[in-house]
Short mmCIF file of C-alpha atoms in Angstrom, two decimals:
data_model
loop_
_atom_site.label_atom_id
_atom_site.label_comp_id
_atom_site.label_asym_id
_atom_site.label_seq_id
_atom_site.Cartn_x
_atom_site.Cartn_y
_atom_site.Cartn_z
CA UNK R 400 -112.94 -8.70 1.98
CA UNK R 401 -114.70 -5.31 2.23
CA UNK R 402 -114.65 -5.53 6.03
CA UNK R 403 -110.94 -6.41 6.08
CA UNK R 404 -110.18 -3.42 3.82
CA UNK R 405 -112.21 -1.14 6.00
CA UNK R 406 -110.39 -2.12 9.17
CA UNK R 407 -107.01 -1.90 7.36
CA UNK R 408 -107.78 1.62 6.09
CA UNK R 409 -108.75 2.69 9.64
CA UNK R 410 -105.51 1.22 10.97
CA UNK R 411 -107.37 -1.31 13.14
CA UNK R 412 -104.89 -4.18 12.55
CA UNK R 413 -106.18 -6.33 15.36
CA UNK R 414 -109.64 -6.36 13.76
CA UNK R 415 -108.16 -7.15 10.37
CA UNK R 416 -106.47 -10.29 11.73
CA UNK R 417 -109.48 -11.32 13.85
CA UNK R 418 -111.80 -10.99 10.79
CA UNK R 419 -109.32 -12.92 8.67
CA UNK R 420 -109.12 -15.80 11.12
CA UNK R 421 -112.91 -15.91 11.47
CA UNK R 422 -113.31 -15.95 7.72
CA UNK R 423 -110.86 -18.84 7.20
CA UNK R 424 -112.31 -20.89 10.02
CA UNK R 425 -115.92 -20.40 8.91
CA UNK R 426 -115.78 -22.57 5.79
CA UNK R 427 -116.77 -26.22 5.88
CA UNK R 428 -114.30 -27.23 3.24
CA UNK R 429 -110.92 -26.09 1.98
CA UNK R 430 -112.38 -24.17 -0.92
CA UNK R 431 -114.44 -21.93 1.29
CA UNK R 432 -111.46 -21.10 3.52
CA UNK R 433 -109.56 -19.38 0.71
CA UNK R 434 -109.63 -15.65 0.24
CA UNK R 435 -109.02 -13.52 -2.86
CA UNK R 436 -105.55 -12.27 -3.68
CA UNK R 437 -106.18 -8.82 -2.28
CA UNK R 438 -107.30 -10.15 1.14
CA UNK R 439 -103.92 -12.00 1.39
CA UNK R 440 -102.18 -8.78 0.39
CA UNK R 441 -103.90 -6.82 3.13
CA UNK R 442 -103.09 -9.43 5.81
CA UNK R 443 -99.53 -9.65 4.58
CA UNK R 444 -99.18 -5.87 4.78
CA UNK R 445 -100.62 -5.81 8.27
CA UNK R 446 -98.10 -8.39 9.49
CA UNK R 447 -95.25 -6.32 8.00
CA UNK R 448 -96.56 -3.19 9.66
CA UNK R 449 -96.73 -4.96 13.00
CA UNK R 450 -93.18 -6.31 12.64
CA UNK R 451 -94.42 -9.91 12.51
CA UNK R 452 -91.95 -11.13 9.90
CA UNK R 453 -92.63 -14.86 10.15
CA UNK R 454 -96.41 -14.36 9.75
CA UNK R 455 -95.95 -12.12 6.71
CA UNK R 456 -93.78 -14.78 5.01
CA UNK R 457 -96.30 -17.50 6.03
CA UNK R 458 -99.13 -15.50 4.51
CA UNK R 459 -97.35 -15.35 1.14
CA UNK R 460 -96.72 -19.11 1.29
CA UNK R 461 -100.33 -19.63 2.31
CA UNK R 462 -101.57 -17.60 -0.73
CA UNK R 463 -99.65 -19.83 -3.11
CA UNK R 464 -100.77 -23.07 -1.39
CA UNK R 465 -104.37 -21.92 -1.35
CA UNK R 466 -104.44 -21.24 -5.10
CA UNK R 467 -104.16 -17.47 -4.91
CA UNK R 468 -102.46 -15.64 -7.79
CA UNK R 469 -99.88 -13.03 -6.59
CA UNK R 470 -100.18 -9.66 -8.29
CA UNK R 471 -98.10 -6.50 -8.53
CA UNK R 472 -99.29 -5.33 -5.08
CA UNK R 473 -98.17 -8.67 -3.54
CA UNK R 474 -94.65 -8.04 -4.72
CA UNK R 475 -94.81 -4.37 -3.71
CA UNK R 476 -95.35 -5.53 -0.16
CA UNK R 477 -92.56 -8.08 -0.49
CA UNK R 478 -90.09 -5.58 -1.92
CA UNK R 479 -90.92 -3.00 0.77
CA UNK R 480 -90.47 -5.64 3.43
CA UNK R 481 -87.06 -6.63 2.08
CA UNK R 482 -85.95 -3.00 1.82
CA UNK R 483 -87.20 -2.27 5.30
CA UNK R 484 -85.07 -5.18 6.65
CA UNK R 485 -81.97 -3.95 4.77
CA UNK R 486 -82.04 -6.61 2.07
CA UNK R 487 -81.63 -4.35 -0.98
CA UNK R 488 -80.00 -6.83 -3.21
CA UNK R 489 -82.74 -9.41 -2.51
CA UNK R 490 -85.39 -6.74 -3.25
CA UNK R 491 -83.68 -5.99 -6.54
CA UNK R 492 -83.51 -9.70 -7.38
CA UNK R 493 -87.28 -10.08 -6.80
CA UNK R 494 -87.91 -6.96 -8.91
CA UNK R 495 -85.79 -8.39 -11.75
CA UNK R 496 -87.66 -11.71 -11.71
CA UNK R 497 -91.09 -10.02 -12.16
CA UNK R 498 -90.93 -9.90 -16.03
CA UNK R 499 -90.19 -13.61 -16.11
CA UNK R 500 -93.41 -14.14 -14.08
CA UNK R 501 -95.30 -11.76 -16.33
CA UNK R 502 -96.00 -9.43 -13.38
CA UNK R 503 -96.24 -5.74 -14.29
CA UNK R 504 -93.55 -3.62 -12.64
CA UNK R 505 -95.35 -0.64 -11.17
CA UNK R 506 -94.25 2.86 -10.35
CA UNK R 507 -94.41 1.92 -6.70
CA UNK R 508 -91.82 -0.78 -7.20
CA UNK R 509 -89.54 1.77 -8.85
CA UNK R 510 -90.11 4.45 -6.23
CA UNK R 511 -89.33 2.15 -3.32
CA UNK R 512 -86.12 0.89 -4.88
CA UNK R 513 -84.87 4.28 -6.17
CA UNK R 514 -85.31 5.80 -2.74
CA UNK R 515 -83.60 2.91 -1.01
CA UNK R 516 -80.56 2.82 -3.35
CA UNK R 517 -80.15 6.60 -3.24
CA UNK R 518 -80.14 6.43 0.56
CA UNK R 519 -77.45 3.69 0.35
CA UNK R 520 -75.51 5.88 -2.24
CA UNK R 521 -75.55 3.01 -4.70
CA UNK R 522 -76.05 5.21 -7.71
CA UNK R 523 -75.13 2.66 -10.37
CA UNK R 524 -78.21 0.66 -9.36
CA UNK R 525 -80.26 3.87 -9.48
CA UNK R 526 -79.16 4.50 -13.03
CA UNK R 527 -80.20 0.99 -14.00
CA UNK R 528 -83.59 1.50 -12.39
CA UNK R 529 -84.12 4.83 -14.08
CA UNK R 530 -83.26 3.31 -17.52
CA UNK R 531 -85.68 0.43 -16.99
CA UNK R 532 -88.36 2.76 -15.70
CA UNK R 533 -88.15 4.74 -18.92
CA UNK R 534 -88.27 1.54 -20.98
CA UNK R 535 -91.40 0.48 -19.04
CA UNK R 536 -93.03 3.78 -19.80
CA UNK R 537 -93.29 4.89 -16.22
CA UNK R 538 -93.49 8.62 -15.26
CA UNK R 539 -91.56 9.35 -12.04
CA UNK R 540 -93.63 10.10 -8.98
CA UNK R 541 -93.13 13.05 -6.58
CA UNK R 542 -91.75 10.51 -4.13
CA UNK R 543 -88.69 10.33 -6.29
CA UNK R 544 -88.13 14.10 -6.43
CA UNK R 545 -85.95 14.41 -3.32
CA UNK R 546 -83.92 11.23 -3.93
CA UNK R 547 -83.22 12.36 -7.48
CA UNK R 548 -82.19 15.80 -6.31
CA UNK R 549 -79.76 14.19 -3.90
CA UNK R 550 -78.42 12.01 -6.70
CA UNK R 551 -77.94 15.14 -8.88
CA UNK R 552 -76.08 16.87 -6.06
CA UNK R 553 -73.82 13.85 -5.80
CA UNK R 554 -72.65 14.56 -9.38
CA UNK R 555 -75.12 12.71 -11.54
CA UNK R 556 -76.65 15.64 -13.35
CA UNK R 557 -76.91 14.02 -16.80
CA UNK R 558 -78.68 10.93 -15.46
CA UNK R 559 -81.28 12.89 -13.55
CA UNK R 560 -81.84 15.98 -15.65
CA UNK R 561 -84.58 14.58 -17.91
CA UNK R 562 -86.55 13.20 -14.94
CA UNK R 563 -86.21 16.27 -12.78
CA UNK R 564 -87.23 18.57 -15.63
CA UNK R 565 -90.42 16.55 -16.16
CA UNK R 566 -91.26 16.68 -12.42
CA UNK R 567 -91.10 20.43 -12.08
CA UNK R 568 -94.36 22.48 -12.01
CA UNK R 569 -95.68 23.41 -15.43
CA UNK R 570 -94.31 26.85 -16.34
CA UNK R 571 -97.73 27.87 -17.62
CA UNK R 572 -99.00 27.88 -14.04
CA UNK R 573 -97.67 31.20 -12.76
CA UNK R 574 -99.55 32.05 -9.60
CA UNK R 575 -100.39 28.80 -7.93
CA UNK R 576 -98.12 27.38 -5.26
CA UNK R 577 -99.93 24.02 -4.81
CA UNK R 578 -100.19 22.56 -8.33
CA UNK R 579 -102.50 19.88 -9.52
CA UNK R 580 -101.84 16.57 -7.81
CA UNK R 581 -102.52 13.85 -10.36
CA UNK R 582 -102.64 11.13 -7.73
CA UNK R 583 -105.78 9.07 -8.27
CA UNK R 584 -107.22 7.94 -4.90
CA UNK R 585 -108.49 4.77 -6.59
CA UNK R 586 -105.08 3.66 -7.82
CA UNK R 587 -103.37 1.69 -5.05
CA UNK R 588 -100.20 1.01 -6.97
CA UNK R 589 -99.44 4.68 -7.83
CA UNK R 590 -97.79 7.06 -5.42
CA UNK R 591 -100.07 9.14 -3.19
CA UNK R 592 -97.96 11.96 -1.81
CA UNK R 593 -99.56 15.04 -0.38
CA UNK R 594 -98.77 18.47 -1.62
CA UNK R 595 -97.47 20.95 0.94
CA UNK R 596 -99.26 24.30 0.95
CA UNK R 597 -97.23 27.44 1.45
CA UNK R 598 -99.01 30.31 3.18
CA UNK R 599 -97.58 33.15 1.17
CA UNK R 600 -100.80 34.86 0.22
CA UNK R 601 -100.94 33.46 -3.33
CA UNK R 602 -103.95 31.74 -4.87
CA UNK R 603 -104.16 28.01 -4.03
CA UNK R 604 -105.97 25.13 -5.67
CA UNK R 605 -107.48 22.21 -3.83
CA UNK R 606 -104.86 19.73 -2.70
CA UNK R 607 -105.80 17.37 -5.53
CA UNK R 608 -107.81 17.19 -8.67
CA UNK R 609 -109.24 13.69 -9.12
CA UNK R 610 -109.02 12.77 -12.88
CA UNK R 611 -111.48 9.93 -12.27
CA UNK R 612 -114.16 12.38 -11.13
CA UNK R 613 -113.46 14.57 -14.15
CA UNK R 614 -113.73 11.59 -16.51
CA UNK R 615 -117.03 10.50 -14.91
CA UNK R 616 -118.49 13.87 -15.94
CA UNK R 617 -117.51 13.17 -19.59
CA UNK R 618 -119.46 9.98 -20.14
CA UNK R 619 -120.91 11.27 -23.44
CA UNK R 620 -118.85 13.38 -25.79
CA UNK R 621 -120.84 16.20 -27.25
CA UNK R 622 -120.63 19.92 -28.20
CA UNK R 623 -121.74 20.80 -24.64
CA UNK R 624 -118.93 18.71 -23.24
CA UNK R 625 -116.36 20.53 -25.42
CA UNK R 626 -117.76 23.88 -24.38
CA UNK R 627 -117.60 22.98 -20.67
CA UNK R 628 -114.00 21.85 -20.94
CA UNK R 629 -112.98 24.96 -22.81
CA UNK R 630 -114.72 27.19 -20.29
CA UNK R 631 -113.01 25.36 -17.36
CA UNK R 632 -109.75 26.70 -18.77
CA UNK R 633 -107.71 23.70 -17.47
CA UNK R 634 -103.92 23.64 -17.95
CA UNK R 635 -103.59 20.39 -19.93
CA UNK R 636 -100.46 18.58 -18.85
CA UNK R 637 -99.34 15.16 -20.17
CA UNK R 638 -99.65 13.66 -16.71
CA UNK R 639 -103.24 14.92 -16.32
CA UNK R 640 -104.20 13.53 -19.78
CA UNK R 641 -102.57 10.18 -18.92
CA UNK R 642 -104.53 9.87 -15.73
CA UNK R 643 -107.76 10.80 -17.53
CA UNK R 644 -107.23 8.29 -20.32
CA UNK R 645 -106.64 5.63 -17.74
CA UNK R 646 -110.13 6.13 -16.29
CA UNK R 647 -112.28 6.30 -19.41
CA UNK R 648 -114.64 3.29 -19.78
CA UNK R 649 -115.62 3.97 -23.34
CA UNK R 650 -112.83 3.83 -25.97
CA UNK R 651 -114.93 6.03 -28.27
CA UNK R 652 -115.17 8.81 -25.69
CA UNK R 653 -111.53 8.44 -24.84
CA UNK R 654 -110.60 8.77 -28.49
CA UNK R 655 -112.75 11.93 -28.85
CA UNK R 656 -111.06 13.42 -25.83
CA UNK R 657 -107.58 12.36 -27.11
CA UNK R 658 -108.19 14.09 -30.45
CA UNK R 659 -109.66 17.22 -28.84
CA UNK R 660 -106.93 17.77 -26.31
CA UNK R 661 -104.31 17.35 -29.12
CA UNK R 662 -105.33 20.73 -30.50
CA UNK R 663 -105.45 22.62 -27.23
CA UNK R 664 -102.95 25.50 -26.87
CA UNK R 665 -99.68 24.44 -25.30
CA UNK R 666 -100.38 20.72 -25.35
CA UNK R 667 -98.57 18.06 -27.35
CA UNK R 668 -99.07 14.29 -27.03
CA UNK R 669 -96.01 12.38 -25.99
CA UNK R 670 -95.10 8.62 -25.64
CA UNK R 671 -96.95 8.37 -22.32
CA UNK R 672 -100.33 9.69 -23.59
CA UNK R 673 -100.09 7.86 -26.86
CA UNK R 674 -99.38 4.50 -25.30
CA UNK R 675 -102.29 4.98 -22.89
CA UNK R 676 -104.60 5.50 -25.81
CA UNK R 677 -103.17 2.66 -27.80
CA UNK R 678 -103.64 0.21 -24.96
CA UNK R 679 -107.33 1.01 -24.57
CA UNK R 680 -107.96 0.84 -28.32
CA UNK R 681 -106.11 -2.52 -28.64
CA UNK R 682 -108.14 -3.99 -25.73
CA UNK R 683 -111.33 -3.13 -27.54
CA UNK R 684 -110.20 -4.26 -30.97
CA UNK R 685 -109.91 -0.84 -32.72
CA UNK R 686 -107.12 -1.91 -35.00
CA UNK R 687 -107.38 0.99 -37.48
CA UNK R 688 -107.05 3.60 -34.74
CA UNK R 689 -104.05 1.75 -33.23
CA UNK R 690 -102.39 1.70 -36.62
CA UNK R 691 -103.07 5.40 -37.04
CA UNK R 692 -101.29 6.08 -33.76
CA UNK R 693 -98.40 3.75 -34.72
CA UNK R 694 -97.99 5.77 -37.93
CA UNK R 695 -97.91 8.99 -35.92
CA UNK R 696 -95.26 7.52 -33.63
CA UNK R 697 -93.12 6.41 -36.57
CA UNK R 698 -93.43 9.72 -38.45
CA UNK R 699 -92.61 11.83 -35.39
CA UNK R 700 -89.79 9.64 -34.15
CA UNK R 701 -91.38 8.85 -30.83
CA UNK R 702 -89.94 5.89 -28.96
CA UNK R 703 -92.56 3.67 -27.33
CA UNK R 704 -91.86 1.66 -24.17
CA UNK R 705 -91.19 -2.01 -24.81
CA UNK R 706 -93.94 -2.93 -22.34
CA UNK R 707 -96.44 -1.14 -24.52
CA UNK R 708 -95.59 -3.23 -27.63
CA UNK R 709 -95.86 -6.41 -25.61
CA UNK R 710 -99.15 -5.32 -23.97
CA UNK R 711 -100.72 -4.52 -27.34
CA UNK R 712 -99.90 -8.03 -28.58
CA UNK R 713 -101.43 -9.48 -25.40
CA UNK R 714 -104.54 -7.32 -25.69
CA UNK R 715 -105.10 -8.32 -29.30
CA UNK R 716 -105.52 -11.85 -27.86
CA UNK R 717 -108.40 -10.61 -25.74
CA UNK R 718 -110.04 -8.70 -28.58
CA UNK R 719 -109.37 -11.67 -30.94
CA UNK R 720 -107.32 -9.80 -33.53
CA UNK R 721 -104.48 -12.20 -34.36
CA UNK R 722 -103.50 -10.55 -37.66
CA UNK R 723 -103.07 -7.25 -35.91
CA UNK R 724 -100.89 -8.94 -33.22
CA UNK R 725 -98.67 -10.51 -35.92
CA UNK R 726 -98.33 -7.12 -37.65
CA UNK R 727 -97.25 -5.42 -34.45
CA UNK R 728 -94.75 -8.17 -33.74
CA UNK R 729 -93.32 -8.24 -37.27
CA UNK R 730 -93.35 -4.59 -38.24
CA UNK R 731 -93.79 -2.42 -35.22
CA UNK R 732 -91.68 -3.84 -32.41
CA UNK R 733 -88.69 -1.68 -33.51
CA UNK R 734 -90.64 1.39 -32.33
CA UNK R 735 -89.29 0.65 -28.83
CA UNK R 736 -85.68 0.61 -30.06
CA UNK R 737 -83.39 -2.39 -29.90
CA UNK R 738 -84.95 -5.48 -28.31
CA UNK R 739 -82.82 -7.61 -25.95
CA UNK R 740 -82.86 -11.41 -26.08
CA UNK R 741 -84.99 -11.66 -22.97
CA UNK R 742 -87.51 -9.15 -24.30
CA UNK R 743 -87.72 -10.84 -27.67
CA UNK R 744 -88.51 -14.07 -25.89
CA UNK R 745 -91.26 -12.28 -23.93
CA UNK R 746 -92.70 -10.85 -27.23
CA UNK R 747 -92.67 -14.27 -28.85
CA UNK R 748 -94.39 -15.72 -25.80
CA UNK R 749 -97.07 -13.02 -25.92
CA UNK R 750 -97.65 -13.67 -29.60
CA UNK R 751 -97.94 -17.44 -29.11
CA UNK R 752 -100.46 -16.89 -26.32
CA UNK R 753 -102.51 -14.58 -28.51
CA UNK R 754 -102.45 -17.02 -31.39
CA UNK R 755 -103.65 -19.89 -29.18
CA UNK R 756 -106.39 -17.70 -27.75
CA UNK R 757 -107.59 -17.05 -31.27
CA UNK R 758 -107.33 -20.79 -32.17
CA UNK R 759 -104.64 -20.20 -34.74
CA UNK R 760 -102.88 -23.44 -33.90
CA UNK R 761 -100.87 -23.90 -37.10
CA UNK R 762 -99.50 -20.41 -36.98
CA UNK R 763 -98.64 -20.81 -33.31
CA UNK R 764 -96.54 -23.92 -34.13
CA UNK R 765 -94.88 -22.16 -37.06
CA UNK R 766 -94.07 -19.23 -34.86
CA UNK R 767 -92.56 -21.56 -32.26
CA UNK R 768 -90.36 -23.25 -34.82
CA UNK R 769 -89.22 -19.80 -36.10
CA UNK R 770 -88.48 -18.73 -32.55
CA UNK R 771 -86.29 -21.74 -31.84
CA UNK R 772 -84.55 -21.63 -35.26
CA UNK R 773 -83.55 -17.99 -34.67
CA UNK R 774 -81.82 -18.89 -31.39
CA UNK R 775 -84.58 -17.59 -29.04
CA UNK R 776 -85.29 -20.26 -26.47
CA UNK R 777 -88.87 -20.32 -25.07
CA UNK R 778 -89.11 -20.51 -21.27
CA UNK R 779 -90.95 -23.24 -19.37
CA UNK R 780 -94.04 -21.07 -19.00
CA UNK R 781 -94.36 -20.76 -22.74
CA UNK R 782 -94.12 -24.48 -23.31
CA UNK R 783 -96.54 -25.13 -20.48
CA UNK R 784 -99.06 -22.83 -22.01
CA UNK R 785 -98.72 -24.38 -25.45
CA UNK R 786 -98.87 -28.00 -24.18
CA UNK R 787 -101.94 -27.22 -22.00
CA UNK R 788 -103.72 -25.57 -24.97
CA UNK R 789 -103.05 -28.42 -27.39
CA UNK R 790 -103.87 -31.07 -24.80
CA UNK R 791 -107.29 -29.55 -24.31
CA UNK R 792 -107.70 -29.55 -28.07
CA UNK R 793 -107.08 -33.33 -28.07
CA UNK R 794 -103.88 -32.90 -30.15
CA UNK R 795 -101.87 -35.43 -28.11
CA UNK R 796 -99.15 -35.89 -30.72
CA UNK R 797 -98.49 -32.15 -30.75
CA UNK R 798 -98.22 -32.18 -26.97
CA UNK R 799 -95.71 -35.02 -27.01
CA UNK R 800 -93.66 -33.22 -29.69
CA UNK R 801 -93.61 -30.05 -27.55
CA UNK R 802 -92.56 -32.10 -24.55
CA UNK R 803 -89.63 -33.49 -26.49
CA UNK R 804 -88.63 -30.00 -27.59
CA UNK R 805 -88.32 -28.97 -23.93
CA UNK R 806 -85.41 -31.28 -23.30
CA UNK R 807 -83.95 -30.78 -26.81
CA UNK R 808 -83.28 -27.10 -26.07
CA UNK R 809 -81.80 -27.88 -22.67
CA UNK R 810 -84.77 -27.20 -20.38
CA UNK R 811 -85.95 -29.46 -17.56
CA UNK R 812 -89.70 -29.92 -17.11
CA UNK R 813 -90.71 -28.23 -13.89
CA UNK R 814 -93.36 -29.60 -11.48
CA UNK R 815 -96.08 -27.22 -12.70
CA UNK R 816 -95.63 -28.26 -16.32
CA UNK R 817 -96.03 -31.92 -15.37
CA UNK R 818 -99.10 -31.11 -13.25
CA UNK R 819 -100.63 -29.28 -16.17
CA UNK R 820 -100.01 -32.32 -18.39
CA UNK R 821 -101.78 -34.58 -15.87
CA UNK R 822 -104.73 -32.24 -15.70
CA UNK R 823 -104.99 -31.74 -19.44
CA UNK R 824 -104.71 -35.45 -20.25
CA UNK R 825 -107.38 -36.24 -17.68
CA UNK R 826 -109.75 -33.63 -19.13
CA UNK R 827 -109.46 -35.08 -22.60
CA UNK R 828 -109.95 -38.65 -21.22
CA UNK R 829 -106.41 -39.89 -21.79
CA UNK R 830 -105.73 -41.00 -18.29
CA UNK R 831 -103.13 -43.58 -19.32
CA UNK R 832 -100.96 -40.80 -20.66
CA UNK R 833 -101.55 -38.86 -17.43
CA UNK R 834 -100.41 -41.89 -15.50
CA UNK R 835 -97.21 -41.96 -17.44
CA UNK R 836 -96.55 -38.34 -16.58
CA UNK R 837 -97.33 -39.17 -12.98
CA UNK R 838 -94.65 -41.89 -13.09
CA UNK R 839 -92.20 -39.34 -14.63
CA UNK R 840 -92.89 -37.03 -11.71
CA UNK R 841 -92.09 -39.76 -9.20
CA UNK R 842 -88.89 -40.67 -11.13
CA UNK R 843 -87.83 -37.01 -10.94
CA UNK R 844 -88.50 -36.98 -7.15
CA UNK R 845 -91.36 -34.58 -7.69
CA UNK R 846 -94.14 -35.45 -5.25
CA UNK R 847 -97.59 -34.77 -6.69
CA UNK R 848 -99.98 -32.77 -4.57
CA UNK R 849 -103.40 -33.95 -3.31
CA UNK R 850 -105.41 -32.33 -6.09
CA UNK R 851 -103.27 -33.84 -8.83
CA UNK R 852 -103.46 -37.22 -7.25
CA UNK R 853 -107.19 -37.19 -6.66
CA UNK R 854 -107.92 -35.94 -10.22
CA UNK R 855 -105.81 -38.76 -11.69
CA UNK R 856 -107.36 -41.44 -9.55
CA UNK R 857 -110.93 -40.33 -10.57
CA UNK R 858 -109.91 -40.31 -14.23
CA UNK R 859 -108.31 -43.78 -14.09
CA UNK R 860 -111.33 -45.31 -12.35
CA UNK R 861 -113.69 -43.70 -14.87
CA UNK R 862 -111.68 -45.29 -17.66
CA UNK R 863 -111.49 -48.62 -15.78
CA UNK R 864 -107.76 -48.54 -15.22
CA UNK R 865 -108.07 -50.07 -11.74
CA UNK R 866 -104.46 -51.28 -11.44
CA UNK R 867 -103.04 -47.85 -12.25
CA UNK R 868 -105.57 -46.13 -9.99
CA UNK R 869 -104.51 -48.34 -7.09
CA UNK R 870 -100.81 -47.51 -7.72
CA UNK R 871 -101.55 -43.78 -7.57
CA UNK R 872 -103.66 -44.11 -4.43
CA UNK R 873 -100.82 -46.00 -2.69
CA UNK R 874 -98.27 -43.23 -3.48
CA UNK R 875 -97.31 -40.90 -0.66
CA UNK R 876 -98.06 -37.22 -0.46
CA UNK R 877 -94.61 -36.66 1.06
CA UNK R 878 -91.08 -37.38 0.03
CA UNK R 879 -88.64 -39.60 1.91
CA UNK R 880 -87.74 -36.85 4.35
CA UNK R 881 -91.41 -36.29 5.11
CA UNK R 882 -91.59 -32.95 3.33
CA UNK R 883 -94.91 -32.22 1.58
CA UNK R 884 -95.06 -31.17 -2.08
CA UNK R 885 -93.96 -27.70 -2.98
CA UNK R 886 -95.32 -27.66 -6.51
CA UNK R 887 -98.01 -25.15 -7.55
CA UNK R 888 -101.57 -26.23 -7.15
CA UNK R 889 -104.02 -27.09 -9.93
CA UNK R 890 -106.20 -24.15 -8.80
CA UNK R 891 -103.62 -21.75 -10.27
CA UNK R 892 -105.00 -21.71 -13.79
CA UNK R 893 -103.77 -18.14 -14.26
CA UNK R 894 -100.23 -19.36 -13.98
CA UNK R 895 -100.30 -21.52 -17.18
CA UNK R 896 -98.45 -18.84 -19.17
CA UNK R 897 -96.99 -16.88 -16.29
CA UNK R 898 -95.36 -18.52 -13.28
CA UNK R 899 -93.06 -21.55 -13.29
CA UNK R 900 -92.57 -23.59 -10.16
CA UNK R 901 -88.88 -22.66 -10.34
CA UNK R 902 -89.52 -18.88 -10.42
CA UNK R 903 -92.06 -18.79 -7.57
CA UNK R 904 -90.07 -21.17 -5.40
CA UNK R 905 -86.91 -19.11 -5.92
CA UNK R 906 -88.70 -15.91 -4.96
CA UNK R 907 -90.27 -17.48 -1.92
CA UNK R 908 -87.04 -19.03 -0.72
CA UNK R 909 -85.20 -15.71 -1.18
CA UNK R 910 -87.92 -13.81 0.75
CA UNK R 911 -88.04 -16.33 3.51
CA UNK R 912 -84.29 -16.68 3.95
CA UNK R 913 -83.71 -12.93 4.00
CA UNK R 914 -86.57 -12.07 6.38
CA UNK R 915 -86.23 -14.99 8.78
CA UNK R 916 -82.46 -15.18 8.84
CA UNK R 917 -80.89 -15.58 12.31
CA UNK R 918 -79.46 -12.21 13.55
CA UNK R 919 -75.66 -12.31 13.97
#
């Protein structure tokens, strides 16, 4: 992977593809031929750059089939490819599907789409993107400056005023033409525009100030650290503070810096800096400090991004703080304003995931019942996650009740949900139940993949269910038309709460059809 990245950075695309082919052909088995997600991303990007559309689409398909988990950068490449080929509506559709797949929408996604829709003079779409960007807590990049100026000149002053005002150089910097660039070279999903220097005889700074390097010099907070920062006489902007908070490793040091910078002349924390600090504290289980910031937000009337509320609930699952997650869901979700039906479903899903991570099974089921009774329908991913969790706990009756609920609320089990059930039943030595699910898959014309089939056969043989094992072995890997299975593979454990077969198949088909369409 390091070699592939090195060649890609140097622009040696031929070497990237050669190294990739050698790597995939070097393994003795299928497992050794699979790369990490980022390696697929690099190869996919190279094919796009070379204009090899079919190969780029094939690489995305290969990632899914090999058990790779697409990330934000994967969809950045896809969206850029669709925009480049003139498929703006398809790019927007992929972008709008990302929350359903629990993929973070990055500043790069917004920048690419805003620029494209301004160029196309489709300003209603731009207004939608700007509103969602604000709700996601994203600060506009300099790449957006010129497009937003053009939008303002087209008569949309009110829609662009707030963003343009925030992008202008800080008025406290009087004699420097090239202002701080807050672009962090280590952050691949943020914009990396270069500042243009103007040779007018005024004092100039370096082209960029790397917040990561500055944070690395602040590993231990002490009186000497404070003195050094004060003597450096930095102009503390919200963007600089955000970038620094992002790079702290120690939540204690980050909190000390956060409190210190709050009393510096001319600086006031805003929603962006506060949410950065809250996220780090929640990840590390500092509930009291998070609550202190939530009180500050409520008192000062600051509106937090919806994505921050949801992320805090998710992170409390990592730090095993279920009570804190419940409090945020019950009492603090209004801090992001009104919550749409879709977003409320996502919040419920995050809470359910956190409760199961913390083994709060009874509360998870109560929360699910509350969710359904209030008219909020869980999506397939949420049910898949719950069923997988309870199956591994050996609570088969609960799994069966959840499976019944899926159809009761009007959902159809997708291939991945059924695969998960087969896997979970096999792992808790209930292969007869797994065989019944296998039969259901066949009845629904869902052809199980090789991994599912082999796992079930082994489990049936181990439990001496020879007749059933023989029936599974005799089943075909392909459907009547000879098409192989398109369901997600068992290797995709990270998709239990995230992707559904329906979502990823829809995105892939849209991408393939738009990029490989026959020119008219």
